[in-house]
Amino acid sequence: MELRYDYPDYKRMIEEQGKIFYGCRYKIQPVDDPPLHRMITYFIQDVEEARKENLHLGKGLMLCGRIGCGKTALMQIFAAMSGGEFAPQVVSTRQIVMDFNSKGHETIRKYSDRAFNPQTSLPIVYCFDGLGSERDGHYFGEVCNVMAEILIIRSEMSSPNRIITHATTQLDAEALEKKYGKNVRSCMRGMFNLIHFDPESPDKRY
């Protein structure tokens, strides 16, 4: 079955949005076509193509790749182009930990069991940017792996509440397990479709 969308046309629209966000030099490189293709398939919710790409449309995306390969930029672009409740809110994991350091467990609840739109009661889609780059949180002498707690709670709530979580990371599976433990790594398998950027993908920070 042929694709039900014009990939070059979508790529062109994404590049145009990228130029608005990041300047006229923004361009999708050919080496990034495979992960971009999978992201397009996911965000337009193309069931047939998702089956070919082994994408679970009920899970979120975890974009994996080296620094500067364009993971965060693409997630920001897709967030702007998606709109509505499906559009992810991209938030830095380092910022989340900084908030925990000043507000404590209120921050964990903000991104987990209280992550619902007050007007619609629908779950908020978050993309945790830079997963694994943050330090442990510290609040009045308590040391807490903040993102581990958030991920576990969102995983536990994902099925009954249809909570979708996205993430970007520079770490591989082993490093993520070392950072968060086996329990969280197991949760991640149920939460994310993995999308890998080629190690040769050029640095796009100008």
JSON list of N, CA, C and O in Angstrom, two decimals, residues 81-118:
[
{"chain": "A", "resi": 81, "resn": "MET", "atom": "N", "xyz": [3.30, 22.14, 15.02]},
{"chain": "A", "resi": 81, "resn": "MET", "atom": "CA", "xyz": [2.48, 21.77, 13.88]},
{"chain": "A", "resi": 81, "resn": "MET", "atom": "C", "xyz": [1.30, 20.88, 14.26]},
{"chain": "A", "resi": 81, "resn": "MET", "atom": "O", "xyz": [0.33, 20.79, 13.51]},
{"chain": "A", "resi": 82, "resn": "SER", "atom": "N", "xyz": [1.37, 20.22, 15.42]},
{"chain": "A", "resi": 82, "resn": "SER", "atom": "CA", "xyz": [0.31, 19.31, 15.82]},
{"chain": "A", "resi": 82, "resn": "SER", "atom": "C", "xyz": [-0.91, 20.06, 16.33]},
{"chain": "A", "resi": 82, "resn": "SER", "atom": "O", "xyz": [-2.02, 19.87, 15.86]},
{"chain": "A", "resi": 83, "resn": "GLY", "atom": "N", "xyz": [-0.70, 20.90, 17.33]},
{"chain": "A", "resi": 83, "resn": "GLY", "atom": "CA", "xyz": [-1.81, 21.63, 17.92]},
{"chain": "A", "resi": 83, "resn": "GLY", "atom": "C", "xyz": [-2.72, 20.73, 18.75]},
{"chain": "A", "resi": 83, "resn": "GLY", "atom": "O", "xyz": [-2.63, 19.50, 18.70]},
{"chain": "A", "resi": 84, "resn": "GLY", "atom": "N", "xyz": [-3.58, 21.34, 19.54]},
{"chain": "A", "resi": 84, "resn": "GLY", "atom": "CA", "xyz": [-4.55, 20.59, 20.32]},
{"chain": "A", "resi": 84, "resn": "GLY", "atom": "C", "xyz": [-3.93, 19.79, 21.45]},
{"chain": "A", "resi": 84, "resn": "GLY", "atom": "O", "xyz": [-2.76, 19.98, 21.82]},
{"chain": "A", "resi": 85, "resn": "GLU", "atom": "N", "xyz": [-4.70, 18.86, 21.99]},
{"chain": "A", "resi": 85, "resn": "GLU", "atom": "CA", "xyz": [-4.28, 18.07, 23.14]},
{"chain": "A", "resi": 85, "resn": "GLU", "atom": "C", "xyz": [-3.17, 17.07, 22.80]},
{"chain": "A", "resi": 85, "resn": "GLU", "atom": "O", "xyz": [-2.49, 16.57, 23.68]},
{"chain": "A", "resi": 86, "resn": "PHE", "atom": "N", "xyz": [-3.00, 16.78, 21.49]},
{"chain": "A", "resi": 86, "resn": "PHE", "atom": "CA", "xyz": [-1.99, 15.81, 21.07]},
{"chain": "A", "resi": 86, "resn": "PHE", "atom": "C", "xyz": [-0.59, 16.43, 21.04]},
{"chain": "A", "resi": 86, "resn": "PHE", "atom": "O", "xyz": [0.42, 15.72, 21.05]},
{"chain": "A", "resi": 87, "resn": "ALA", "atom": "N", "xyz": [-0.52, 17.76, 21.02]},
{"chain": "A", "resi": 87, "resn": "ALA", "atom": "CA", "xyz": [0.76, 18.45, 20.91]},
{"chain": "A", "resi": 87, "resn": "ALA", "atom": "C", "xyz": [1.52, 18.35, 22.22]},
{"chain": "A", "resi": 87, "resn": "ALA", "atom": "O", "xyz": [1.00, 18.70, 23.28]},
{"chain": "A", "resi": 88, "resn": "PRO", "atom": "N", "xyz": [2.77, 17.87, 22.18]},
{"chain": "A", "resi": 88, "resn": "PRO", "atom": "CA", "xyz": [3.54, 17.77, 23.43]},
{"chain": "A", "resi": 88, "resn": "PRO", "atom": "C", "xyz": [4.04, 19.11, 23.93]},
{"chain": "A", "resi": 88, "resn": "PRO", "atom": "O", "xyz": [4.35, 20.00, 23.14]},
{"chain": "A", "resi": 89, "resn": "GLN", "atom": "N", "xyz": [4.11, 19.25, 25.24]},
{"chain": "A", "resi": 89, "resn": "GLN", "atom": "CA", "xyz": [4.78, 20.36, 25.87]},
{"chain": "A", "resi": 89, "resn": "GLN", "atom": "C", "xyz": [6.21, 19.91, 26.18]},
{"chain": "A", "resi": 89, "resn": "GLN", "atom": "O", "xyz": [6.40, 18.97, 26.95]},
{"chain": "A", "resi": 90, "resn": "VAL", "atom": "N", "xyz": [7.18, 20.56, 25.57]},
{"chain": "A", "resi": 90, "resn": "VAL", "atom": "CA", "xyz": [8.58, 20.16, 25.73]},
{"chain": "A", "resi": 90, "resn": "VAL", "atom": "C", "xyz": [9.16, 20.88, 26.94]},
{"chain": "A", "resi": 90, "resn": "VAL", "atom": "O", "xyz": [9.14, 22.11, 27.02]},
{"chain": "A", "resi": 91, "resn": "VAL", "atom": "N", "xyz": [9.66, 20.11, 27.89]},
{"chain": "A", "resi": 91, "resn": "VAL", "atom": "CA", "xyz": [10.19, 20.69, 29.13]},
{"chain": "A", "resi": 91, "resn": "VAL", "atom": "C", "xyz": [11.51, 20.01, 29.47]},
{"chain": "A", "resi": 91, "resn": "VAL", "atom": "O", "xyz": [11.64, 18.79, 29.37]},
{"chain": "A", "resi": 92, "resn": "SER", "atom": "N", "xyz": [12.49, 20.81, 29.85]},
{"chain": "A", "resi": 92, "resn": "SER", "atom": "CA", "xyz": [13.81, 20.30, 30.18]},
{"chain": "A", "resi": 92, "resn": "SER", "atom": "C", "xyz": [13.79, 19.54, 31.50]},
{"chain": "A", "resi": 92, "resn": "SER", "atom": "O", "xyz": [13.23, 20.00, 32.50]},
{"chain": "A", "resi": 93, "resn": "THR", "atom": "N", "xyz": [14.42, 18.36, 31.52]},
{"chain": "A", "resi": 93, "resn": "THR", "atom": "CA", "xyz": [14.49, 17.60, 32.77]},
{"chain": "A", "resi": 93, "resn": "THR", "atom": "C", "xyz": [15.31, 18.36, 33.82]},
{"chain": "A", "resi": 93, "resn": "THR", "atom": "O", "xyz": [15.05, 18.24, 35.02]},
{"chain": "A", "resi": 94, "resn": "ARG", "atom": "N", "xyz": [16.28, 19.13, 33.38]},
{"chain": "A", "resi": 94, "resn": "ARG", "atom": "CA", "xyz": [17.06, 19.92, 34.33]},
{"chain": "A", "resi": 94, "resn": "ARG", "atom": "C", "xyz": [16.19, 20.98, 34.99]},
{"chain": "A", "resi": 94, "resn": "ARG", "atom": "O", "xyz": [16.32, 21.24, 36.19]},
{"chain": "A", "resi": 95, "resn": "GLN", "atom": "N", "xyz": [15.28, 21.58, 34.21]},
{"chain": "A", "resi": 95, "resn": "GLN", "atom": "CA", "xyz": [14.38, 22.57, 34.79]},
{"chain": "A", "resi": 95, "resn": "GLN", "atom": "C", "xyz": [13.43, 21.92, 35.78]},
{"chain": "A", "resi": 95, "resn": "GLN", "atom": "O", "xyz": [13.11, 22.50, 36.83]},
{"chain": "A", "resi": 96, "resn": "ILE", "atom": "N", "xyz": [12.96, 20.72, 35.48]},
{"chain": "A", "resi": 96, "resn": "ILE", "atom": "CA", "xyz": [12.07, 20.01, 36.39]},
{"chain": "A", "resi": 96, "resn": "ILE", "atom": "C", "xyz": [12.76, 19.77, 37.73]},
{"chain": "A", "resi": 96, "resn": "ILE", "atom": "O", "xyz": [12.17, 19.98, 38.80]},
{"chain": "A", "resi": 97, "resn": "VAL", "atom": "N", "xyz": [14.02, 19.35, 37.69]},
{"chain": "A", "resi": 97, "resn": "VAL", "atom": "CA", "xyz": [14.76, 19.11, 38.93]},
{"chain": "A", "resi": 97, "resn": "VAL", "atom": "C", "xyz": [14.98, 20.41, 39.69]},
{"chain": "A", "resi": 97, "resn": "VAL", "atom": "O", "xyz": [14.87, 20.45, 40.93]},
{"chain": "A", "resi": 98, "resn": "MET", "atom": "N", "xyz": [15.27, 21.49, 38.98]},
{"chain": "A", "resi": 98, "resn": "MET", "atom": "CA", "xyz": [15.42, 22.79, 39.64]},
{"chain": "A", "resi": 98, "resn": "MET", "atom": "C", "xyz": [14.12, 23.18, 40.34]},
{"chain": "A", "resi": 98, "resn": "MET", "atom": "O", "xyz": [14.14, 23.71, 41.46]},
{"chain": "A", "resi": 99, "resn": "ASP", "atom": "N", "xyz": [12.98, 22.91, 39.70]},
{"chain": "A", "resi": 99, "resn": "ASP", "atom": "CA", "xyz": [11.69, 23.20, 40.32]},
{"chain": "A", "resi": 99, "resn": "ASP", "atom": "C", "xyz": [11.48, 22.34, 41.56]},
{"chain": "A", "resi": 99, "resn": "ASP", "atom": "O", "xyz": [10.95, 22.81, 42.57]},
{"chain": "A", "resi": 100, "resn": "PHE", "atom": "N", "xyz": [11.87, 21.07, 41.49]},
{"chain": "A", "resi": 100, "resn": "PHE", "atom": "CA", "xyz": [11.77, 20.19, 42.65]},
{"chain": "A", "resi": 100, "resn": "PHE", "atom": "C", "xyz": [12.60, 20.73, 43.81]},
{"chain": "A", "resi": 100, "resn": "PHE", "atom": "O", "xyz": [12.16, 20.69, 44.97]},
{"chain": "A", "resi": 101, "resn": "ASN", "atom": "N", "xyz": [13.78, 21.23, 43.50]},
{"chain": "A", "resi": 101, "resn": "ASN", "atom": "CA", "xyz": [14.66, 21.73, 44.55]},
{"chain": "A", "resi": 101, "resn": "ASN", "atom": "C", "xyz": [14.05, 22.91, 45.31]},
{"chain": "A", "resi": 101, "resn": "ASN", "atom": "O", "xyz": [14.42, 23.16, 46.47]},
{"chain": "A", "resi": 102, "resn": "SER", "atom": "N", "xyz": [13.13, 23.61, 44.67]},
{"chain": "A", "resi": 102, "resn": "SER", "atom": "CA", "xyz": [12.49, 24.74, 45.35]},
{"chain": "A", "resi": 102, "resn": "SER", "atom": "C", "xyz": [11.08, 24.44, 45.84]},
{"chain": "A", "resi": 102, "resn": "SER", "atom": "O", "xyz": [10.61, 25.04, 46.80]},
{"chain": "A", "resi": 103, "resn": "LYS", "atom": "N", "xyz": [10.40, 23.46, 45.21]},
{"chain": "A", "resi": 103, "resn": "LYS", "atom": "CA", "xyz": [8.99, 23.21, 45.53]},
{"chain": "A", "resi": 103, "resn": "LYS", "atom": "C", "xyz": [8.72, 21.80, 46.06]},
{"chain": "A", "resi": 103, "resn": "LYS", "atom": "O", "xyz": [7.60, 21.52, 46.50]},
{"chain": "A", "resi": 104, "resn": "GLY", "atom": "N", "xyz": [9.70, 20.93, 45.97]},
{"chain": "A", "resi": 104, "resn": "GLY", "atom": "CA", "xyz": [9.52, 19.57, 46.48]},
{"chain": "A", "resi": 104, "resn": "GLY", "atom": "C", "xyz": [8.59, 18.72, 45.65]},
{"chain": "A", "resi": 104, "resn": "GLY", "atom": "O", "xyz": [8.51, 18.86, 44.43]},
{"chain": "A", "resi": 105, "resn": "HIS", "atom": "N", "xyz": [7.85, 17.82, 46.31]},
{"chain": "A", "resi": 105, "resn": "HIS", "atom": "CA", "xyz": [7.06, 16.80, 45.62]},
{"chain": "A", "resi": 105, "resn": "HIS", "atom": "C", "xyz": [5.88, 17.37, 44.85]},
{"chain": "A", "resi": 105, "resn": "HIS", "atom": "O", "xyz": [5.28, 16.67, 44.02]},
{"chain": "A", "resi": 106, "resn": "GLU", "atom": "N", "xyz": [5.56, 18.64, 45.07]},
{"chain": "A", "resi": 106, "resn": "GLU", "atom": "CA", "xyz": [4.55, 19.30, 44.24]},
{"chain": "A", "resi": 106, "resn": "GLU", "atom": "C", "xyz": [4.95, 19.24, 42.77]},
{"chain": "A", "resi": 106, "resn": "GLU", "atom": "O", "xyz": [4.10, 19.10, 41.88]},
{"chain": "A", "resi": 107, "resn": "THR", "atom": "N", "xyz": [6.26, 19.33, 42.50]},
{"chain": "A", "resi": 107, "resn": "THR", "atom": "CA", "xyz": [6.75, 19.28, 41.13]},
{"chain": "A", "resi": 107, "resn": "THR", "atom": "C", "xyz": [6.54, 17.90, 40.52]},
{"chain": "A", "resi": 107, "resn": "THR", "atom": "O", "xyz": [6.12, 17.78, 39.36]},
{"chain": "A", "resi": 108, "resn": "ILE", "atom": "N", "xyz": [6.80, 16.84, 41.28]},
{"chain": "A", "resi": 108, "resn": "ILE", "atom": "CA", "xyz": [6.58, 15.49, 40.77]},
{"chain": "A", "resi": 108, "resn": "ILE", "atom": "C", "xyz": [5.11, 15.29, 40.42]},
{"chain": "A", "resi": 108, "resn": "ILE", "atom": "O", "xyz": [4.77, 14.74, 39.37]},
{"chain": "A", "resi": 109, "resn": "ARG", "atom": "N", "xyz": [4.23, 15.76, 41.26]},
{"chain": "A", "resi": 109, "resn": "ARG", "atom": "CA", "xyz": [2.79, 15.60, 41.02]},
{"chain": "A", "resi": 109, "resn": "ARG", "atom": "C", "xyz": [2.34, 16.42, 39.81]},
{"chain": "A", "resi": 109, "resn": "ARG", "atom": "O", "xyz": [1.45, 16.00, 39.06]},
{"chain": "A", "resi": 110, "resn": "LYS", "atom": "N", "xyz": [2.96, 17.58, 39.59]},
{"chain": "A", "resi": 110, "resn": "LYS", "atom": "CA", "xyz": [2.61, 18.42, 38.44]},
{"chain": "A", "resi": 110, "resn": "LYS", "atom": "C", "xyz": [2.78, 17.65, 37.14]},
{"chain": "A", "resi": 110, "resn": "LYS", "atom": "O", "xyz": [1.97, 17.81, 36.20]},
{"chain": "A", "resi": 111, "resn": "TYR", "atom": "N", "xyz": [3.83, 16.83, 37.05]},
{"chain": "A", "resi": 111, "resn": "TYR", "atom": "CA", "xyz": [4.12, 16.12, 35.80]},
{"chain": "A", "resi": 111, "resn": "TYR", "atom": "C", "xyz": [3.65, 14.66, 35.82]},
{"chain": "A", "resi": 111, "resn": "TYR", "atom": "O", "xyz": [3.94, 13.93, 34.88]},
{"chain": "A", "resi": 112, "resn": "SER", "atom": "N", "xyz": [2.92, 14.28, 36.85]},
{"chain": "A", "resi": 112, "resn": "SER", "atom": "CA", "xyz": [2.47, 12.89, 36.92]},
{"chain": "A", "resi": 112, "resn": "SER", "atom": "C", "xyz": [0.96, 12.82, 37.19]},
{"chain": "A", "resi": 112, "resn": "SER", "atom": "O", "xyz": [0.16, 12.96, 36.27]},
{"chain": "A", "resi": 113, "resn": "ASP", "atom": "N", "xyz": [0.55, 12.65, 38.44]},
{"chain": "A", "resi": 113, "resn": "ASP", "atom": "CA", "xyz": [-0.86, 12.41, 38.70]},
{"chain": "A", "resi": 113, "resn": "ASP", "atom": "C", "xyz": [-1.73, 13.66, 38.60]},
{"chain": "A", "resi": 113, "resn": "ASP", "atom": "O", "xyz": [-2.96, 13.56, 38.60]},
{"chain": "A", "resi": 114, "resn": "ARG", "atom": "N", "xyz": [-1.10, 14.83, 38.50]},
{"chain": "A", "resi": 114, "resn": "ARG", "atom": "CA", "xyz": [-1.88, 16.06, 38.31]},
{"chain": "A", "resi": 114, "resn": "ARG", "atom": "C", "xyz": [-1.68, 16.66, 36.92]},
{"chain": "A", "resi": 114, "resn": "ARG", "atom": "O", "xyz": [-2.04, 17.81, 36.67]},
{"chain": "A", "resi": 115, "resn": "ALA", "atom": "N", "xyz": [-1.15, 15.86, 36.01]},
{"chain": "A", "resi": 115, "resn": "ALA", "atom": "CA", "xyz": [-0.86, 16.35, 34.66]},
{"chain": "A", "resi": 115, "resn": "ALA", "atom": "C", "xyz": [-2.09, 16.24, 33.75]},
{"chain": "A", "resi": 115, "resn": "ALA", "atom": "O", "xyz": [-2.10, 15.50, 32.76]},
{"chain": "A", "resi": 116, "resn": "PHE", "atom": "N", "xyz": [-3.12, 16.99, 34.12]},
{"chain": "A", "resi": 116, "resn": "PHE", "atom": "CA", "xyz": [-4.35, 16.99, 33.34]},
{"chain": "A", "resi": 116, "resn": "PHE", "atom": "C", "xyz": [-4.78, 18.43, 33.09]},
{"chain": "A", "resi": 116, "resn": "PHE", "atom": "O", "xyz": [-4.64, 19.30, 33.96]},
{"chain": "A", "resi": 117, "resn": "ASN", "atom": "N", "xyz": [-5.31, 18.68, 31.90]},
{"chain": "A", "resi": 117, "resn": "ASN", "atom": "CA", "xyz": [-5.80, 20.00, 31.55]},
{"chain": "A", "resi": 117, "resn": "ASN", "atom": "C", "xyz": [-7.03, 20.32, 32.41]},
{"chain": "A", "resi": 117, "resn": "ASN", "atom": "O", "xyz": [-8.00, 19.57, 32.39]},
{"chain": "A", "resi": 118, "resn": "PRO", "atom": "N", "xyz": [-7.00, 21.42, 33.17]},
{"chain": "A", "resi": 118, "resn": "PRO", "atom": "CA", "xyz": [-8.13, 21.71, 34.07]},
{"chain": "A", "resi": 118, "resn": "PRO", "atom": "C", "xyz": [-9.42, 22.01, 33.33]},
{"chain": "A", "resi": 118, "resn": "PRO", "atom": "O", "xyz": [-10.50, 21.83, 33.90]}
]
